[in-house]
Structures are given as C-alpha cells and as structure tokens.
PDB file of C-alpha atoms in Angstrom:
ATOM      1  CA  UNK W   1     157.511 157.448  94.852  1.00  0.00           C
ATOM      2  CA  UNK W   2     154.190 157.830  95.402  1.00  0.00           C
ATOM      3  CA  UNK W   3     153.076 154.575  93.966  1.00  0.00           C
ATOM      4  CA  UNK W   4     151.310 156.066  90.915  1.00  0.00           C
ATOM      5  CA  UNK W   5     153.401 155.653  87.956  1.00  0.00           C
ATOM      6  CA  UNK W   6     152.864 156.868  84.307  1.00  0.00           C
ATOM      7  CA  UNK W   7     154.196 156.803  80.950  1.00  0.00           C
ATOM      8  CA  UNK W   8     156.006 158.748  79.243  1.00  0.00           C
ATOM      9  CA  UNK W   9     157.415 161.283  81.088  1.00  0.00           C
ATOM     10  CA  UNK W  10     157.650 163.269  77.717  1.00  0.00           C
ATOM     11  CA  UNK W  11     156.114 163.056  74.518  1.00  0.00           C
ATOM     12  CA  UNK W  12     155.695 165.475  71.539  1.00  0.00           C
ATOM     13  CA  UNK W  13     153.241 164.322  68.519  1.00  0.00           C
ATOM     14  CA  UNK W  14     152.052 165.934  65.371  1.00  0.00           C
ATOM     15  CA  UNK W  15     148.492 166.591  64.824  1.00  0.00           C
ATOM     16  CA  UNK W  16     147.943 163.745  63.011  1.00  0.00           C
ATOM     17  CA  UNK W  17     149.579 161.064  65.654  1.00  0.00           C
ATOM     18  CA  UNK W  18     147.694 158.685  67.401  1.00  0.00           C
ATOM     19  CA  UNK W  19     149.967 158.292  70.828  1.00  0.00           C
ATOM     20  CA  UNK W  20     148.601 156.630  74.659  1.00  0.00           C
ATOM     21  CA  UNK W  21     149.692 157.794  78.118  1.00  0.00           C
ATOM     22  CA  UNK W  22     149.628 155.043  80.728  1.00  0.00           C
ATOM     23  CA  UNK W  23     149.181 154.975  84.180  1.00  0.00           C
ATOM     24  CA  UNK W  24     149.236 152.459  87.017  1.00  0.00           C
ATOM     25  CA  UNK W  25     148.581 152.500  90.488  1.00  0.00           C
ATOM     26  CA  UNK W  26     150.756 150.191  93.486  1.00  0.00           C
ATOM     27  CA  UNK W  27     147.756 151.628  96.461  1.00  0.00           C
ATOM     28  CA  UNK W  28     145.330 148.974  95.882  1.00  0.00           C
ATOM     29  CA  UNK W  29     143.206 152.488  95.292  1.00  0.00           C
ATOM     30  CA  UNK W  30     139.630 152.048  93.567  1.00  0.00           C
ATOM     31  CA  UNK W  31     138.985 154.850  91.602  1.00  0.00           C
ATOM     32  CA  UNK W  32     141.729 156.934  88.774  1.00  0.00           C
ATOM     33  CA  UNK W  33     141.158 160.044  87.368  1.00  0.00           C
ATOM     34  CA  UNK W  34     142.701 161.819  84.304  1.00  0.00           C
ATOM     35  CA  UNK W  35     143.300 165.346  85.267  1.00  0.00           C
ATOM     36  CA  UNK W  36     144.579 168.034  82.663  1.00  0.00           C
ATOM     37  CA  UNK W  37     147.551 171.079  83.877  1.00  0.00           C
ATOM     38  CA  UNK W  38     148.142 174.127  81.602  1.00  0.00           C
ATOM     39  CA  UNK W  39     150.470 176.642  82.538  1.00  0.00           C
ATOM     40  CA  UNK W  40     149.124 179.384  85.332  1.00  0.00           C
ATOM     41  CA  UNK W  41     145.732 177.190  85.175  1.00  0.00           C
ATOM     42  CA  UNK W  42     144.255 175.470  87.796  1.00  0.00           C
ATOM     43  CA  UNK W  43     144.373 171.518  87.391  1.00  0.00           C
ATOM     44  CA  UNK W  44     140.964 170.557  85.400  1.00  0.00           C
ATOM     45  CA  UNK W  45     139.397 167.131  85.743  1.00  0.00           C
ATOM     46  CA  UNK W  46     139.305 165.496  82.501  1.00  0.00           C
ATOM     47  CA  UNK W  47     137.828 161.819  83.715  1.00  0.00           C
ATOM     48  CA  UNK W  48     137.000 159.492  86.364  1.00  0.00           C
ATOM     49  CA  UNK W  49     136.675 155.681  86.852  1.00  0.00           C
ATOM     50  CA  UNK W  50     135.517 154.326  89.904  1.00  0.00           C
ATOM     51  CA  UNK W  51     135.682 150.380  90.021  1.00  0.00           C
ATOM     52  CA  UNK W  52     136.673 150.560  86.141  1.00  0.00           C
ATOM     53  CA  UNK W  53     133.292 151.920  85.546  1.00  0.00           C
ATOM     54  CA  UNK W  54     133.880 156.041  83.621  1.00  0.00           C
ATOM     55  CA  UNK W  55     131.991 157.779  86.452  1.00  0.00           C
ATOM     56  CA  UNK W  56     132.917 161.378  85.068  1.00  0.00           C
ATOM     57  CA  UNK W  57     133.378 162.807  81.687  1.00  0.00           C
ATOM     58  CA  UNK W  58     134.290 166.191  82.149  1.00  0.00           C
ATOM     59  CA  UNK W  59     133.223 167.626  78.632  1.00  0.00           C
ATOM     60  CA  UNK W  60     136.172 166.472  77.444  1.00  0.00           C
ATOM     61  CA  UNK W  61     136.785 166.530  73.120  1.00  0.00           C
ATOM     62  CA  UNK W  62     136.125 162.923  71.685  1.00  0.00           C
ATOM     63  CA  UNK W  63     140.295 163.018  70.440  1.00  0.00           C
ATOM     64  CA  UNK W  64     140.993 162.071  73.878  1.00  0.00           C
ATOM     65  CA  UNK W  65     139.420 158.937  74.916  1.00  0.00           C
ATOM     66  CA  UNK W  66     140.242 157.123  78.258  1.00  0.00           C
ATOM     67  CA  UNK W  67     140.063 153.458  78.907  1.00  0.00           C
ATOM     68  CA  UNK W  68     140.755 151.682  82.414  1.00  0.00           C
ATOM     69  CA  UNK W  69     140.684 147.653  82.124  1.00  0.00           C
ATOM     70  CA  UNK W  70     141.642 147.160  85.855  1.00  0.00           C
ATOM     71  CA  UNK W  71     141.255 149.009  89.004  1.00  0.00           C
ATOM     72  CA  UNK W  72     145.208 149.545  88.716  1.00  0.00           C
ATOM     73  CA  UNK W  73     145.691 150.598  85.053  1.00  0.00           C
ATOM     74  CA  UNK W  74     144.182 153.134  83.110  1.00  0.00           C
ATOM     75  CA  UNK W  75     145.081 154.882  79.711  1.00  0.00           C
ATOM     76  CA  UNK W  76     144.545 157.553  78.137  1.00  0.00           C
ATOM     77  CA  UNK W  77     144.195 157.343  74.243  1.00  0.00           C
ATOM     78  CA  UNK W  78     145.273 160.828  72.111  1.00  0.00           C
ATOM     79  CA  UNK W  79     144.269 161.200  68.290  1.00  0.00           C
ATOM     80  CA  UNK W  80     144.455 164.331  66.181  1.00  0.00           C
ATOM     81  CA  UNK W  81     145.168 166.690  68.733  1.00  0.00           C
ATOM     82  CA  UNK W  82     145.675 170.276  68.848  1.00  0.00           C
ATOM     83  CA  UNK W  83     148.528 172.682  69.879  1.00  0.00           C
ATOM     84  CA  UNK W  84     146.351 174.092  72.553  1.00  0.00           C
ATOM     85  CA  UNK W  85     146.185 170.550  73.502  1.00  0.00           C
ATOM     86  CA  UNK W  86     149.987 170.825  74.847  1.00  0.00           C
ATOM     87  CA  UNK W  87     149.404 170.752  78.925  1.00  0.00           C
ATOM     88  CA  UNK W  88     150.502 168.353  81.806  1.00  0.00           C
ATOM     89  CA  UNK W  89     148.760 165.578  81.638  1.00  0.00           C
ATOM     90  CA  UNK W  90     148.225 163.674  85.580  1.00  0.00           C
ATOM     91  CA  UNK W  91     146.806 160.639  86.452  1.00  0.00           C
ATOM     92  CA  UNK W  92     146.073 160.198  90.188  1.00  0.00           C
ATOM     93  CA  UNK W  93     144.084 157.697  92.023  1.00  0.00           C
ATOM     94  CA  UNK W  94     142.341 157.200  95.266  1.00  0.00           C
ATOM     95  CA  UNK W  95     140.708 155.073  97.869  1.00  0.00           C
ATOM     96  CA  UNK W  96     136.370 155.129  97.762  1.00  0.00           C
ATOM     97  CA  UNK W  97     133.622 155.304  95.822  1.00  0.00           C
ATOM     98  CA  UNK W  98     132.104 158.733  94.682  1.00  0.00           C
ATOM     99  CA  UNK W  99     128.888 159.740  96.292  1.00  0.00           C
ATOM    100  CA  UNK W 100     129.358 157.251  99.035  1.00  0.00           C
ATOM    101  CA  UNK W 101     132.066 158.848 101.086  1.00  0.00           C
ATOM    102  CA  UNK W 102     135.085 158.892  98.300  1.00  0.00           C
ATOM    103  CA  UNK W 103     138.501 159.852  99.826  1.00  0.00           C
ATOM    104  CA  UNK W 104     139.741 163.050  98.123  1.00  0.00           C
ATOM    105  CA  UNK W 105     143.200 162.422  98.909  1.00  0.00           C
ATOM    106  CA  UNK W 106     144.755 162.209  95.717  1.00  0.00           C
ATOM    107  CA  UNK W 107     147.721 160.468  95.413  1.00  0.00           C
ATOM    108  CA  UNK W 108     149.311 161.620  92.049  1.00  0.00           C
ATOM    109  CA  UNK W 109     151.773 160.322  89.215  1.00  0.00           C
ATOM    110  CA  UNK W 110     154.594 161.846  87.844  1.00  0.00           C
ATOM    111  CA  UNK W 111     152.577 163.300  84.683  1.00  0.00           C
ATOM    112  CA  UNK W 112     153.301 163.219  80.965  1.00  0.00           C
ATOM    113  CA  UNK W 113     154.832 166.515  79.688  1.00  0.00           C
ATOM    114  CA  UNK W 114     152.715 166.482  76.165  1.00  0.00           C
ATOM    115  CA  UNK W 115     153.716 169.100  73.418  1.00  0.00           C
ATOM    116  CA  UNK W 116     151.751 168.951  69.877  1.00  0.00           C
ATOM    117  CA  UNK W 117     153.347 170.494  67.034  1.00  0.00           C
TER     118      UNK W 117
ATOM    119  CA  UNK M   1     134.211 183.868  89.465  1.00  0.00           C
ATOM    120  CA  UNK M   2     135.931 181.162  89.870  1.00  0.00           C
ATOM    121  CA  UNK M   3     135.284 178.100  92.029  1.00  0.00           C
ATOM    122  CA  UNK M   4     138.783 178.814  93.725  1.00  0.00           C
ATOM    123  CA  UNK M   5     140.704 181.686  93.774  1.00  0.00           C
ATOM    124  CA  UNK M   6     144.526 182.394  94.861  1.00  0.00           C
ATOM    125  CA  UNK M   7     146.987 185.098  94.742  1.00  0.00           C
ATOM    126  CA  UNK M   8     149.580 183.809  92.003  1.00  0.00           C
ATOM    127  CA  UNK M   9     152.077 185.453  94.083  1.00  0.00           C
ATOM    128  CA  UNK M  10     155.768 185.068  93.748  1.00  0.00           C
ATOM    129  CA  UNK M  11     155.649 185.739  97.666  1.00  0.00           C
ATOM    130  CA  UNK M  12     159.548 185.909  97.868  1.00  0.00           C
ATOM    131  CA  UNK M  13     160.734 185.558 101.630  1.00  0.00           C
ATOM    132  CA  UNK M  14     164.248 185.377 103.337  1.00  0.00           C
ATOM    133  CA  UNK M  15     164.844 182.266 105.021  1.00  0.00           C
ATOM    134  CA  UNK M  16     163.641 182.416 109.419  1.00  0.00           C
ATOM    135  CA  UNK M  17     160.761 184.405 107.781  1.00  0.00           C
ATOM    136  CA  UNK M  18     156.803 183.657 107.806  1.00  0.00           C
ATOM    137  CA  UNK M  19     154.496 183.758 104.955  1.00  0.00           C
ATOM    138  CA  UNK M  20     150.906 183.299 105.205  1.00  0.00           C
ATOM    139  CA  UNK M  21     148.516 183.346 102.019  1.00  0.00           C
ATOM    140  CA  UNK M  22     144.766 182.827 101.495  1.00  0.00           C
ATOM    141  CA  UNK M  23     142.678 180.873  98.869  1.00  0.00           C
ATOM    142  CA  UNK M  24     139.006 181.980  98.288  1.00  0.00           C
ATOM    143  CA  UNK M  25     136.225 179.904  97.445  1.00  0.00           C
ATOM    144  CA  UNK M  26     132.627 180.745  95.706  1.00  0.00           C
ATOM    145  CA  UNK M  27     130.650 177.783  96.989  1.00  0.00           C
ATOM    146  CA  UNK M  28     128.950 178.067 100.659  1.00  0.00           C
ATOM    147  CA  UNK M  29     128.288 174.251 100.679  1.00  0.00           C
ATOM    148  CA  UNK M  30     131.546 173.141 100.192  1.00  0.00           C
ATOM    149  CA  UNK M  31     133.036 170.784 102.966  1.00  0.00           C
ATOM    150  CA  UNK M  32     136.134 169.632 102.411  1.00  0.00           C
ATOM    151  CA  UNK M  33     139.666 172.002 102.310  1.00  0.00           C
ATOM    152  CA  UNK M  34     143.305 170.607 101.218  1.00  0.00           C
ATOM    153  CA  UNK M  35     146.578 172.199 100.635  1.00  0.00           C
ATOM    154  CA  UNK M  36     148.976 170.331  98.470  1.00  0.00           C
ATOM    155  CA  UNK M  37     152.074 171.098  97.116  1.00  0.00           C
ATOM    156  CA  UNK M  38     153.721 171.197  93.616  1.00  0.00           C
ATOM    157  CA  UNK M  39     157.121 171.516  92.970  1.00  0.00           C
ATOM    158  CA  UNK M  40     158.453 172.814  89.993  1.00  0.00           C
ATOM    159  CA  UNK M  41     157.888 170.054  87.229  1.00  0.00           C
ATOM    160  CA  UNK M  42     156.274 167.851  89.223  1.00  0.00           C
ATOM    161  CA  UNK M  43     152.858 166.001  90.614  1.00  0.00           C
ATOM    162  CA  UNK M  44     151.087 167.660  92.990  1.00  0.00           C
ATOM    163  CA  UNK M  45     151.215 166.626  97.145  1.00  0.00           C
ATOM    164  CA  UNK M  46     148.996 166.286  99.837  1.00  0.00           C
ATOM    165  CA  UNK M  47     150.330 169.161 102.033  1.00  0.00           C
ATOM    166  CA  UNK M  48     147.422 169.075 104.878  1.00  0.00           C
ATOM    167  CA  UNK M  49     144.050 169.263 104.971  1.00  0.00           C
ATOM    168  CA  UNK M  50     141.763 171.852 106.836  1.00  0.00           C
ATOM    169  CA  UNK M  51     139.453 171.603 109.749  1.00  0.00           C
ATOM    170  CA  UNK M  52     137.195 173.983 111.250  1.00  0.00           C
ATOM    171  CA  UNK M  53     139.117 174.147 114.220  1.00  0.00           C
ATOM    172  CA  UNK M  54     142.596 175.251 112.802  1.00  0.00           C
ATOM    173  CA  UNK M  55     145.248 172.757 112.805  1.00  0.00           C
ATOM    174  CA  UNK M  56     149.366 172.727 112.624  1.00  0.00           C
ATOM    175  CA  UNK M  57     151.917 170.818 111.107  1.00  0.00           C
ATOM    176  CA  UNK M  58     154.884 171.434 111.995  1.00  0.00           C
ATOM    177  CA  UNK M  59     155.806 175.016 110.782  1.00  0.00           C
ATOM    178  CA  UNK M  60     152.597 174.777 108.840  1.00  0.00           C
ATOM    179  CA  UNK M  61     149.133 175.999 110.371  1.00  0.00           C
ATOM    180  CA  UNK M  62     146.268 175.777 107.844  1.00  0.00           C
ATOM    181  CA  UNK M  63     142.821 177.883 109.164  1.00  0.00           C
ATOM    182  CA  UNK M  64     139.487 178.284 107.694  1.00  0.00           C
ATOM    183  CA  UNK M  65     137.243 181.005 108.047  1.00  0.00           C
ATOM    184  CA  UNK M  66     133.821 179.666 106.700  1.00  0.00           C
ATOM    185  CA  UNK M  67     131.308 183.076 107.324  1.00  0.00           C
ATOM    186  CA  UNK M  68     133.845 184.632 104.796  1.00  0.00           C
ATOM    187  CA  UNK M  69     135.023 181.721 102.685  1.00  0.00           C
ATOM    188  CA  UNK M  70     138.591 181.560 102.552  1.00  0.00           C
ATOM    189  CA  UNK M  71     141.121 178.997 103.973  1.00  0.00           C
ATOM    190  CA  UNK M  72     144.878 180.507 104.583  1.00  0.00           C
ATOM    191  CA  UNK M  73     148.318 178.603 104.746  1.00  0.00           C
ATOM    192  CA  UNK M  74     151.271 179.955 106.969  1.00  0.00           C
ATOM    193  CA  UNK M  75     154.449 178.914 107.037  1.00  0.00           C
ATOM    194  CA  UNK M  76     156.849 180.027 109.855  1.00  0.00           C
ATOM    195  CA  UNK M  77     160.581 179.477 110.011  1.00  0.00           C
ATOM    196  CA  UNK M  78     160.626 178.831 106.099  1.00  0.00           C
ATOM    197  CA  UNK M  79     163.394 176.672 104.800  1.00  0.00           C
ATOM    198  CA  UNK M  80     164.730 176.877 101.137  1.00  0.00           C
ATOM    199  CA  UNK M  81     162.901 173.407 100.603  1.00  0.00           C
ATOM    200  CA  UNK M  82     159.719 175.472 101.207  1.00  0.00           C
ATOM    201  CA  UNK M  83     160.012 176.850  97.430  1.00  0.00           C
ATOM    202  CA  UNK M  84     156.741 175.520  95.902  1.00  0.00           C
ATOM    203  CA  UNK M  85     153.667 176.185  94.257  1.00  0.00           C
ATOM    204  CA  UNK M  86     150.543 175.910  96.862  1.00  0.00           C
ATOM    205  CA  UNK M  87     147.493 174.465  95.661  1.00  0.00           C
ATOM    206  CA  UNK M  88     143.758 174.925  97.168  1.00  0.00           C
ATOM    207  CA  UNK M  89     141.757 172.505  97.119  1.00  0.00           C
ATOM    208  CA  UNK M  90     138.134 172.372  97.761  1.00  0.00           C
ATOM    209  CA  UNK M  91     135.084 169.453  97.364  1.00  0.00           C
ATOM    210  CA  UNK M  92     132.001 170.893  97.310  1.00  0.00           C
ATOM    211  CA  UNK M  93     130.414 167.881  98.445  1.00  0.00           C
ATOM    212  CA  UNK M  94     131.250 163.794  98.960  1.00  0.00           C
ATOM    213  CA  UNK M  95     132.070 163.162  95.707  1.00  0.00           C
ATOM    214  CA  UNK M  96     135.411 163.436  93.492  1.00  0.00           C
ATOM    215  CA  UNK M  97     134.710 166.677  91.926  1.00  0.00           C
ATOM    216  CA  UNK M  98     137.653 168.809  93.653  1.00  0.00           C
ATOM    217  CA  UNK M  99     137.940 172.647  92.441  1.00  0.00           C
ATOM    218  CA  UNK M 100     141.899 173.249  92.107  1.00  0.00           C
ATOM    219  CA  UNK M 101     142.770 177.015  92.806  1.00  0.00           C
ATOM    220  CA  UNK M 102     145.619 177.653  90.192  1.00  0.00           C
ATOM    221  CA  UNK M 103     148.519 178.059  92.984  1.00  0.00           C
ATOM    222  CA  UNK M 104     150.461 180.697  94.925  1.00  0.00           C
ATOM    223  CA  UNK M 105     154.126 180.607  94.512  1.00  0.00           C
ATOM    224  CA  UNK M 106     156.134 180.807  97.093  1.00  0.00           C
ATOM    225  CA  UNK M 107     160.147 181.345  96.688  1.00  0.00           C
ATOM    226  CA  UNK M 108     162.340 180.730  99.885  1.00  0.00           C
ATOM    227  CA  UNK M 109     165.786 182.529  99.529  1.00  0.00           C
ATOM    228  CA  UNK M 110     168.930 182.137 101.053  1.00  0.00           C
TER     229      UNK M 110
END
C-alpha cells in the first residue's frame, strides 16, 4: 500500500455517461495530481492541486473536470467521453509546494483502468 | 523530440545476468533525475533517484552523464522479481512538471 487509494479499479462507460474517479491520500501530502497512461505512452500530467488550489491545467478537454475539496481527496469528474479517452487513469500525491522547493517524489495510487465504448 | 526518450526494449536477460539501459533527455536545465518502476498493471514506484556523483542501491547503480544528457540504470545479479517496466523521470526545474520517458521493459527469465 502506498497510502494513495482510488476508485474504481475498473470502469467502462458509454459516451454519453457521466462517471467520477476518486482518490485519497493517508501521507498527510499537500499537493495531488491527475496524471493520464495510454498504452506505450509516457505518463502525461493532466492536473495539479497544491493546497486544494488547481495549480496546473495541462490543456486538458473541458469533459474531464477535476475537483479536490481537501488536501486528502480529490476527484476527477468524466462526461461525454471519447474512445480515445480509454487510458490509465493515476492519481498521485506529494509533499511541497510547486515553485518553492516541491518534492517530486510521487507516491502513486493504484489507478482506474477506464474503457469507453 | 521528445522531452524524454527510452529504448522500449524488451531487454530479455537470464537470471545472474546484468542489464544496463539509458534514458535521454532534451532539456540542458533540467535538475532533477528518478527511476521508478511499473509493474505490469500497476502504479508506478520510486525506484531511486540520480545524483551527479553516481549512486548504488543494492544491485542497482543509477549514473548521469550531464555534457551528453542521458541518465542509465544497471542492474546486476537480476532476479525474476526484476521484470518491470523502467520509467525516466526528469524535472526541468523546482516545480511539479516531471517529463515521464515512456519505459524500457525489462524481462528477467528463469
């Protein structure tokens, strides 16, 4: 265990779902990130919160929209998605503050295996 | 070019063997290096970071080479458990925007 934990392991949704991946954090860690894992790709930052404040949005389509209400919680809200969509979805977190010395020792969660159909 | 690059591999080795494999990067100002570790299906680990100076982990050694930009993992005395993908990781300053290099496989066999 690596003290990040998300839900679901699994999902699959139809275009036209509206679905939420959750993640939650055990390190008393300050900042979460949302990072994005297709097959043979490297992993590609989607967003970041730093003291539940969205530090980074990574160019990311508006049918993904993230939401942390608490240092250890953070979500991550899917709506009319698209097959290309279907990736690994990790959440990780970490101890600092970006730009003033942020540890970039990511601890990560299991992920959430998404497939849209 | 990418931000980080790594040979895909599969590097398939016979157990007792060493494997050593390098990661590229494209930005001179980057100060940070990590290796983690993904197993099949699973999150990403913190393997080791990098220093200037070299530095060992156990079977693992971990070097960087900055004049021509490449950081290199080798693993002596590999063990099945060794079977992984190995991820590059790279901050190209002191904030959270690590490049990922897209992993080289390596396969441990019996």
């Amino acid at each position: 265990e690596t003290g990040v934990t998300q839900t679901p392991r699994h999902l699959v949704m139809g275009m036209t779902n509206k679905k939420s991946l959750k993640c939650e954090q055990h390190l008393g860690h300050n900042a979460m990130y949302w990072y994005k894992q297709s097959a043979k790709k490297p992993l590609e930052l989607m967003f970041v919160y730093s003291l539940e404040e969205r530090v980074e949005n990574n160019s990311v389509p508006s049918r993904f929209s993230p939401e942390c209400p608490n240092s250890s919680h953070l979500f991550l809200h899917l709506h009319t998605l698209q097959p290309e969509d279907s990736a690994l979805y990790l959440c990780a977190s970490s101890q600092g503050v970006p730009g003033q010395g942020l540890n970039e020792k990511l601890f990560f969660g299991s992920g959430t295996q998404l497939s849209v159909l | 070019r990418k931000e980080v690059e790594q040979d895909p591999g599969p590097f398939n080795v016979p157990e007792g063997a060493t494997v050593a494999f390098n990661c590229t990067y494209s930005n001179s100002a980057s100060q940070s290096f990590f290796w983690y570790r993904q197993d099949c299906r699973k999150e990403p680990k913190l393997l080791m970071s990098v220093y200037s100076s070299g530095n060992e982990d156990g079977r693992f050694t971990a070097q960087l080479n900055r004049a021509s930009q490449y950081i290199s993992l080798l693993i002596r005395d590999s063990k099945l458990s060794d079977s992984a993908t190995y991820l590059c990781v790279v901050n190209r300053s002191n904030d959270y925007k690590l490049s990922f290099g897209a992993g080289t496989t390596v396969t441990v066999r019996a």
